[in-house]
CSV table of C-alpha atoms in Angstrom, one decimal:
chain,number,residue,atom,x,y,z
A,1,MET,CA,9.8,-108.7,-151.7
A,2,ILE,CA,9.7,-104.8,-153.0
A,3,GLY,CA,10.6,-105.2,-156.1
A,4,GLU,CA,7.2,-107.4,-156.8
A,5,ASN,CA,4.9,-104.3,-156.1
A,6,LYS,CA,5.8,-101.6,-158.2
A,7,LYS,CA,3.2,-99.7,-156.5
A,8,ASN,CA,5.7,-99.8,-153.5
A,9,VAL,CA,8.1,-97.9,-156.0
A,10,PHE,CA,7.6,-94.0,-155.5
A,11,PHE,CA,8.6,-91.7,-158.1
A,12,ILE,CA,9.4,-87.8,-156.8
A,13,VAL,CA,8.6,-85.8,-159.6
A,14,PRO,CA,8.9,-81.8,-158.4
A,15,GLU,CA,7.8,-79.4,-161.0
A,16,ARG,CA,7.5,-75.7,-161.7
A,17,ASN,CA,6.4,-74.5,-164.5
A,18,GLU,CA,6.1,-77.8,-166.6
A,19,GLY,CA,2.9,-77.4,-168.6
A,20,THR,CA,3.7,-78.6,-171.7
A,21,VAL,CA,5.5,-81.8,-171.0
A,22,ILE,CA,4.8,-82.9,-168.1
A,23,ARG,CA,1.8,-85.1,-168.9
A,24,ALA,CA,4.3,-87.0,-171.4
A,25,THR,CA,6.7,-87.4,-168.8
A,26,LEU,CA,3.8,-88.9,-166.5
A,27,GLU,CA,2.3,-91.2,-168.7
A,28,PRO,CA,5.1,-94.0,-169.1
A,29,LEU,CA,5.6,-93.8,-165.0
A,30,VAL,CA,2.2,-94.6,-164.5
A,31,ARG,CA,1.6,-96.7,-167.0
A,32,GLU,CA,4.6,-99.0,-165.7
A,33,GLY,CA,2.7,-99.2,-162.3
A,34,TYR,CA,4.6,-97.2,-160.4
A,35,SER,CA,3.7,-94.9,-157.8
A,36,VAL,CA,3.9,-91.0,-158.7
A,37,VAL,CA,4.1,-88.0,-156.4
A,38,VAL,CA,4.0,-84.7,-158.7
A,39,VAL,CA,4.9,-81.5,-156.1
A,40,ASP,CA,4.0,-78.1,-157.8
A,41,ASP,CA,6.4,-75.8,-156.9
A,42,GLY,CA,4.3,-72.8,-157.1
A,43,SER,CA,3.6,-73.1,-160.8
A,44,THR,CA,2.0,-70.2,-162.7
A,45,ASP,CA,1.0,-71.6,-166.0
A,46,GLY,CA,-1.7,-73.7,-164.8
A,47,SER,CA,0.2,-77.1,-165.0
A,48,TRP,CA,-1.3,-77.7,-161.7
A,49,GLU,CA,-4.5,-78.3,-163.2
A,50,LYS,CA,-3.2,-80.5,-165.7
A,51,ILE,CA,-1.7,-82.6,-163.0
A,52,LYS,CA,-4.7,-83.0,-160.8
A,53,ALA,CA,-6.5,-84.6,-163.5
A,54,LEU,CA,-3.9,-87.6,-164.0
A,55,PRO,CA,-3.9,-90.8,-161.8
A,56,VAL,CA,-0.7,-89.2,-159.3
A,57,TYR,CA,-0.5,-88.2,-156.1
A,58,ALA,CA,-0.3,-84.7,-156.7
A,59,LEU,CA,0.6,-82.1,-153.9
A,60,ARG,CA,1.1,-78.3,-154.1
A,61,HIS,CA,3.4,-75.8,-152.5
A,62,ARG,CA,1.4,-72.4,-153.1
A,63,VAL,CA,4.6,-70.3,-153.2
A,64,ASN,CA,7.8,-71.8,-155.0
A,65,LEU,CA,10.3,-73.2,-152.0
A,66,GLY,CA,12.7,-74.5,-155.1
A,67,GLN,CA,13.6,-78.2,-156.3
A,68,GLY,CA,15.1,-79.4,-152.6
A,69,ALA,CA,11.8,-78.3,-151.2
A,70,ALA,CA,9.6,-80.0,-153.4
A,71,LEU,CA,11.4,-83.3,-153.4
A,72,GLN,CA,11.5,-83.1,-149.5
A,73,THR,CA,7.6,-82.3,-149.4
A,74,GLY,CA,7.6,-85.2,-152.0
A,75,MET,CA,9.7,-88.0,-149.8
A,76,THR,CA,7.7,-87.0,-146.8
A,77,PHE,CA,4.0,-87.4,-148.7
A,78,ALA,CA,5.5,-91.0,-149.8
A,79,LEU,CA,7.0,-92.6,-147.0
A,80,SER,CA,3.8,-91.8,-145.3
A,81,LYS,CA,1.9,-94.0,-147.9
A,82,GLY,CA,4.6,-96.5,-147.0
A,83,ALA,CA,7.0,-96.3,-149.7
A,84,GLN,CA,9.4,-99.2,-149.7
A,85,VAL,CA,11.8,-97.6,-152.6
A,86,ILE,CA,11.9,-93.4,-153.7
A,87,VAL,CA,12.6,-92.3,-157.2
A,88,HIS,CA,13.8,-88.9,-157.9
A,89,PHE,CA,12.7,-87.7,-161.1
A,90,ASP,CA,12.4,-84.6,-163.1
A,91,ALA,CA,9.7,-83.2,-164.7
A,92,ASP,CA,10.6,-81.4,-167.8
A,93,GLY,CA,12.0,-85.1,-169.7
A,94,GLN,CA,15.5,-85.3,-169.5
A,95,HIS,CA,15.3,-88.3,-167.7
A,96,ARG,CA,14.8,-91.8,-169.1
A,97,LEU,CA,12.2,-94.4,-167.7
A,98,LYS,CA,14.6,-97.3,-169.0
A,99,ASP,CA,17.5,-95.6,-166.8
A,100,VAL,CA,15.9,-95.8,-163.7
A,101,GLU,CA,15.5,-99.6,-163.9
A,102,GLY,CA,18.9,-99.5,-163.9
A,103,LEU,CA,19.3,-97.5,-161.0
A,104,LEU,CA,16.5,-99.9,-158.9
A,105,LYS,CA,18.5,-102.9,-159.6
A,106,PRO,CA,21.1,-102.5,-156.7
A,107,VAL,CA,18.4,-100.8,-154.5
A,108,LEU,CA,16.1,-103.9,-154.6
A,109,ALA,CA,18.8,-106.1,-154.5
A,110,GLY,CA,19.8,-105.2,-151.1
A,111,GLU,CA,23.3,-104.3,-152.4
A,112,ALA,CA,22.9,-100.5,-152.0
A,113,ASP,CA,21.0,-97.7,-150.0
A,114,VAL,CA,21.0,-95.3,-153.0
A,115,ALA,CA,21.7,-95.7,-156.3
A,116,LEU,CA,22.8,-92.3,-158.2
A,117,GLY,CA,22.7,-91.8,-161.7
A,118,SER,CA,26.5,-90.6,-163.4
A,119,ARG,CA,26.2,-89.4,-167.0
A,120,PHE,CA,30.0,-90.4,-167.1
A,121,MET,CA,30.5,-93.4,-167.0
A,122,ARG,CA,29.7,-94.3,-170.4
A,123,ARG,CA,31.4,-92.6,-173.6
A,124,GLU,CA,28.0,-91.8,-175.0
A,125,ASP,CA,26.4,-90.3,-172.1
A,126,ALA,CA,29.6,-87.8,-171.7
A,127,LYS,CA,29.3,-87.0,-174.8
A,128,ALA,CA,25.9,-86.2,-174.7
A,129,VAL,CA,26.4,-83.4,-172.3
A,130,PRO,CA,27.5,-80.0,-173.6
A,131,LEU,CA,31.1,-79.1,-173.3
A,132,SER,CA,30.7,-76.1,-171.1
A,133,LYS,CA,28.0,-77.9,-168.3
A,134,ARG,CA,30.8,-81.0,-168.8
A,135,ILE,CA,33.8,-79.2,-167.8
A,136,LEU,CA,32.2,-77.0,-164.8
A,137,LEU,CA,31.0,-80.6,-163.8
A,138,ARG,CA,34.4,-82.3,-163.6
A,139,MET,CA,35.3,-79.2,-161.4
A,140,ALA,CA,32.2,-79.7,-159.5
A,141,ILE,CA,33.3,-83.4,-159.1
A,142,VAL,CA,36.9,-82.5,-157.5
A,143,VAL,CA,35.5,-80.0,-155.3
A,144,ASN,CA,33.2,-82.4,-153.9
A,145,GLY,CA,35.7,-85.4,-153.7
A,146,VAL,CA,38.3,-82.9,-151.9
A,147,MET,CA,35.4,-81.9,-149.4
A,148,THR,CA,33.2,-84.6,-148.9
A,149,GLY,CA,35.7,-87.5,-149.4
A,150,LEU,CA,33.1,-88.8,-151.8
A,151,TRP,CA,34.4,-89.2,-155.3
A,152,LEU,CA,31.7,-89.4,-157.3
A,153,THR,CA,31.9,-89.7,-161.4
A,154,ASP,CA,28.7,-87.2,-161.3
A,155,ALA,CA,28.7,-85.3,-158.6
A,156,HIS,CA,25.3,-83.4,-159.4
A,157,ASN,CA,23.1,-85.4,-161.0
A,158,GLY,CA,19.7,-85.5,-160.5
A,159,LEU,CA,18.4,-89.2,-161.0
A,160,ARG,CA,18.5,-91.2,-157.6
A,161,VAL,CA,16.7,-93.6,-156.3
A,162,LEU,CA,16.7,-94.5,-152.2
A,163,ASN,CA,15.7,-97.7,-150.1
A,164,ARG,CA,13.0,-96.7,-147.5
A,165,ARG,CA,16.5,-96.4,-144.8
A,166,ALA,CA,17.8,-93.9,-146.8
A,167,ALA,CA,14.8,-91.7,-147.5
A,168,GLU,CA,13.7,-92.0,-143.6
A,169,GLY,CA,17.8,-90.6,-142.4
A,170,ILE,CA,18.2,-87.9,-145.3
A,171,HIS,CA,16.0,-84.5,-144.4
A,172,LEU,CA,17.2,-82.1,-146.9
A,173,ARG,CA,17.0,-78.0,-145.3
A,174,GLU,CA,18.5,-76.6,-148.8
A,175,ASN,CA,15.1,-75.5,-150.3
A,176,GLY,CA,17.0,-74.5,-154.4
A,177,PHE,CA,19.6,-76.6,-155.9
A,178,ALA,CA,21.9,-76.9,-153.0
A,179,HIS,CA,20.3,-79.7,-152.0
A,180,ALA,CA,21.8,-82.1,-154.2
A,181,THR,CA,25.3,-81.4,-152.1
A,182,GLU,CA,22.9,-81.5,-149.3
A,183,ILE,CA,22.0,-85.2,-150.5
A,184,ILE,CA,25.2,-86.3,-151.1
A,185,ASP,CA,26.8,-84.8,-147.5
A,186,GLN,CA,23.9,-86.8,-145.9
A,187,ILE,CA,25.0,-89.7,-147.9
A,188,CYS,CA,28.3,-89.5,-146.0
A,189,ARG,CA,27.3,-88.8,-142.5
A,190,LEU,CA,24.8,-91.5,-142.2
A,191,LYS,CA,26.9,-93.8,-144.2
A,192,LEU,CA,24.6,-95.0,-146.4
A,193,ARG,CA,25.8,-97.7,-149.2
A,194,TYR,CA,25.7,-96.2,-152.3
A,195,VAL,CA,26.8,-96.9,-156.0
A,196,GLU,CA,26.7,-94.9,-159.3
A,197,ARG,CA,24.9,-96.2,-162.3
A,198,PRO,CA,25.2,-94.9,-166.2
A,199,MET,CA,22.6,-92.7,-167.3
A,200,ARG,CA,22.1,-90.3,-169.8
A,201,VAL,CA,20.4,-86.9,-170.1
A,202,HIS,CA,17.8,-86.2,-173.1
A,203,TYR,CA,18.3,-82.4,-173.9
A,204,SER,CA,16.2,-81.5,-176.0
A,205,LYS,CA,15.3,-78.2,-177.5
A,206,TYR,CA,12.9,-77.9,-174.5
A,207,SER,CA,15.1,-78.5,-171.8
A,208,ARG,CA,18.1,-76.2,-173.5
A,209,ALA,CA,16.1,-73.0,-174.1
A,210,LYS,CA,15.3,-73.5,-170.3
A,211,GLY,CA,18.4,-71.8,-169.8
A,212,GLN,CA,19.7,-74.2,-167.3
A,213,SER,CA,23.0,-74.6,-167.9
A,214,MET,CA,26.6,-73.5,-167.2
A,215,TRP,CA,25.9,-70.9,-164.5
A,216,ASN,CA,24.4,-73.2,-162.6
A,217,ALA,CA,27.4,-76.0,-162.9
A,218,LEU,CA,29.3,-72.7,-161.4
A,219,ASN,CA,27.0,-71.6,-158.6
A,220,ILE,CA,27.1,-75.5,-157.5
A,221,VAL,CA,30.9,-75.4,-157.4
A,222,ILE,CA,31.1,-72.1,-155.2
A,223,ASP,CA,28.0,-73.3,-153.0
A,224,LEU,CA,29.7,-76.3,-152.3
A,225,LEU,CA,33.0,-74.0,-151.4
A,226,LEU,CA,30.2,-72.5,-148.9
A,227,ARG,CA,28.9,-74.9,-147.5
A,228,ARG,CA,32.2,-76.2,-146.3
A,229,ILE,CA,33.1,-72.8,-144.8
A,230,LEU,CA,29.7,-72.3,-143.1
A,231,LYS,CA,28.8,-75.6,-141.8
B,1,MET,CA,51.6,-56.7,-142.0
B,2,LYS,CA,52.2,-57.7,-138.6
B,3,LEU,CA,52.0,-60.8,-136.7
B,4,ILE,CA,49.4,-60.0,-135.0
B,5,GLN,CA,47.4,-59.6,-137.5
B,6,PHE,CA,47.8,-61.9,-139.4
B,7,ILE,CA,46.8,-64.2,-136.0
B,8,LEU,CA,43.6,-61.5,-135.3
B,9,ILE,CA,42.2,-61.7,-138.8
B,10,PRO,CA,41.7,-64.9,-138.7
B,11,VAL,CA,40.7,-65.4,-135.6
B,12,PHE,CA,38.2,-63.2,-135.8
B,13,VAL,CA,36.9,-64.6,-139.0
B,14,ILE,CA,36.5,-68.0,-138.2
B,15,ALA,CA,35.0,-66.7,-134.6
B,16,MET,CA,32.1,-65.0,-136.1
B,17,LEU,CA,31.2,-67.9,-138.0
B,18,ILE,CA,31.3,-70.4,-135.2
B,19,TYR,CA,29.6,-67.7,-133.0
B,20,VAL,CA,26.8,-67.7,-136.1
B,21,ARG,CA,26.2,-71.2,-137.0
B,22,ARG,CA,26.3,-72.3,-133.4
B,23,PHE,CA,26.5,-70.2,-130.5
B,24,ARG,CA,24.0,-66.9,-131.2
B,25,THR,CA,21.1,-66.2,-129.0
B,26,LEU,CA,19.0,-63.1,-129.1
B,27,LEU,CA,21.2,-61.9,-125.7
B,28,LEU,CA,24.5,-62.3,-127.2
B,29,ASP,CA,23.8,-60.8,-130.0
B,30,ARG,CA,22.2,-58.0,-128.7
B,31,LEU,CA,25.0,-57.6,-126.1
B,32,ILE,CA,27.2,-58.1,-128.9
B,33,ALA,CA,25.8,-55.2,-130.5
B,34,ILE,CA,25.5,-53.0,-127.4
B,35,LEU,CA,29.9,-54.0,-126.8
B,36,ILE,CA,30.3,-52.3,-130.1
B,37,GLY,CA,28.2,-49.7,-130.1
B,38,VAL,CA,29.9,-48.6,-126.4
B,39,VAL,CA,33.2,-49.0,-127.9
B,40,ALA,CA,32.4,-46.7,-130.9
B,41,ILE,CA,31.5,-44.0,-129.0
B,42,LEU,CA,33.7,-44.1,-126.3
B,43,LEU,CA,36.3,-43.8,-129.8
B,44,VAL,CA,34.2,-41.0,-130.9
B,45,LEU,CA,34.9,-39.2,-127.7
B,46,ASN,CA,38.3,-40.1,-126.9
B,47,PRO,CA,40.0,-40.2,-130.7
B,48,ASP,CA,43.5,-40.3,-128.8
B,49,TRP,CA,42.8,-43.6,-127.7
B,50,THR,CA,42.2,-44.7,-131.3
B,51,GLY,CA,46.1,-43.7,-131.5
B,52,PHE,CA,47.0,-45.3,-128.8
B,53,LEU,CA,45.7,-48.5,-129.7
B,54,ALA,CA,46.5,-48.4,-133.2
B,55,ARG,CA,50.3,-48.3,-132.5
B,56,GLU,CA,50.0,-51.0,-129.6
B,57,PHE,CA,48.5,-53.2,-132.4
B,58,GLY,CA,51.0,-51.7,-134.5
B,59,VAL,CA,47.9,-50.8,-137.6
B,60,GLY,CA,49.1,-47.1,-138.1
B,61,ARG,CA,46.7,-44.4,-138.0
B,62,GLY,CA,44.0,-44.2,-135.1
B,63,THR,CA,41.3,-43.6,-138.0
B,64,ASP,CA,42.7,-47.1,-139.5
B,65,LEU,CA,42.2,-48.8,-136.6
B,66,MET,CA,38.6,-47.3,-136.7
B,67,LEU,CA,38.3,-48.6,-140.4
B,68,TYR,CA,38.6,-52.2,-139.4
B,69,LEU,CA,36.7,-52.4,-136.7
B,70,SER,CA,33.9,-50.3,-138.5
B,71,VAL,CA,34.5,-53.0,-141.0
B,72,THR,CA,34.7,-56.1,-138.7
B,73,GLY,CA,31.2,-54.7,-137.0
B,74,LEU,CA,29.5,-54.4,-140.5
B,75,GLY,CA,30.4,-57.8,-141.1
B,76,PHE,CA,29.4,-59.1,-138.0
B,77,PHE,CA,25.9,-57.6,-138.2
B,78,CYS,CA,25.2,-58.8,-141.8
B,79,LEU,CA,26.2,-62.1,-140.6
B,80,THR,CA,23.5,-61.8,-137.8
B,81,LEU,CA,21.2,-61.2,-140.5
B,82,TRP,CA,21.3,-63.5,-142.6
B,83,ALA,CA,20.9,-65.8,-139.8
B,84,LYS,CA,18.0,-64.7,-139.4
B,85,LEU,CA,17.0,-64.7,-143.1
B,86,GLN,CA,17.7,-68.6,-142.7
B,87,ASP,CA,16.0,-69.1,-139.8
B,88,MET,CA,13.2,-67.4,-141.7
B,89,ASP,CA,13.2,-69.1,-144.7
B,90,ALA,CA,13.1,-72.6,-142.5
B,91,ARG,CA,9.6,-71.4,-141.1
B,92,LEU,CA,7.9,-70.5,-143.9
B,93,THR,CA,8.8,-74.2,-145.6
B,94,GLN,CA,7.2,-75.5,-142.9
B,95,ILE,CA,4.2,-73.8,-143.3
B,96,ILE,CA,4.3,-74.4,-147.1
B,97,ARG,CA,4.8,-78.0,-146.3
B,98,THR,CA,2.6,-78.2,-143.8
B,99,GLN,CA,0.0,-77.1,-146.0
B,100,ALA,CA,0.6,-78.9,-149.1
B,101,LEU,CA,0.6,-82.4,-146.7
B,102,ALA,CA,-2.7,-81.4,-145.6
B,103,GLU,CA,-4.5,-80.7,-148.8
B,104,SER,CA,-2.9,-83.6,-150.2
B,105,ALA,CA,-4.6,-85.8,-147.6
B,106,LYS,CA,-8.3,-84.9,-149.2
B,107,SER,CA,-7.6,-85.7,-152.7
B,108,SER,CA,-5.1,-88.3,-153.0
B,109,LEU,CA,-5.3,-92.2,-154.6
B,110,PRO,CA,-5.9,-95.0,-152.3
B,111,GLU,CA,-3.3,-96.3,-149.8
B,112,VAL,CA,-0.1,-98.6,-151.6
B,113,PRO,CA,-1.9,-102.1,-151.0
B,114,GLY,CA,-0.3,-104.4,-148.8
B,115,LYS,CA,1.5,-102.0,-147.0
B,116,GLU,CA,2.4,-103.0,-143.2
């Protein structure tokens, strides 16, 4: 049974210039005994050297392509290594390993093909999200719901668990952040069984300083609309 | 705005989008470009035609018609350029990904034990 061997669970960690925090992010995963695939997406800060030295599968895009492309490369690699379950996990320390366990349960139990993280299922998780971002994400949820028919509580969450069947079916063509919408699209199209589970994002001073913020969320909403028009 | 404009504008826009998304071929791109070029030259050589066509379409003056056609033509060119960039992006991704996977084969951890 899949759950008995943690090595069959592959964490895909797309990374770009996260040299200062990458080791701290990966260590708990490795300690738990999971297989970890790090895809360095054209980093320029020397993080590649650090990653190569860790007991993880290390892949590198020579040129920056985008998080979507890095995830796909990681998934293709993991599948070729016999992965039974795939986890999407951020490199910057915003995701918590204990939330992953909540997402693994339904997939390992065979109840779902995909488990999606959500910041809005529990009050305390939602409160942790900065207000401006929360507003835009709510908008994204509505737009996404209207357009795909999939009414998620969090339409743009990077923490996901997929079983092999889902990972084999999904192929990301969007290289940038638009991949998040593409995944939801494909879950729909492939009629994969999905569930949402609560998770909390840890917005540290470091990740806030990176400036990934409400503008990103606005981009997501616009992107959702464009994809529907141009698809 | 006349009824014909209400109908033609969305039809044109949707036709362009569908074309660019589904039916693009190099030959069609070129034929359409040539067609637009020929029409443009003809209208420049026979400016009276623009007046005639403008009245037929209820647009106003010939110059207005030329403006609308030019904008449409430009829009079309931009869309085809964008589509070509998308293609290039996909090919670039393919190369980088293939290289990343090939290099991983040389230096990575052993196979997952118990894999079928």
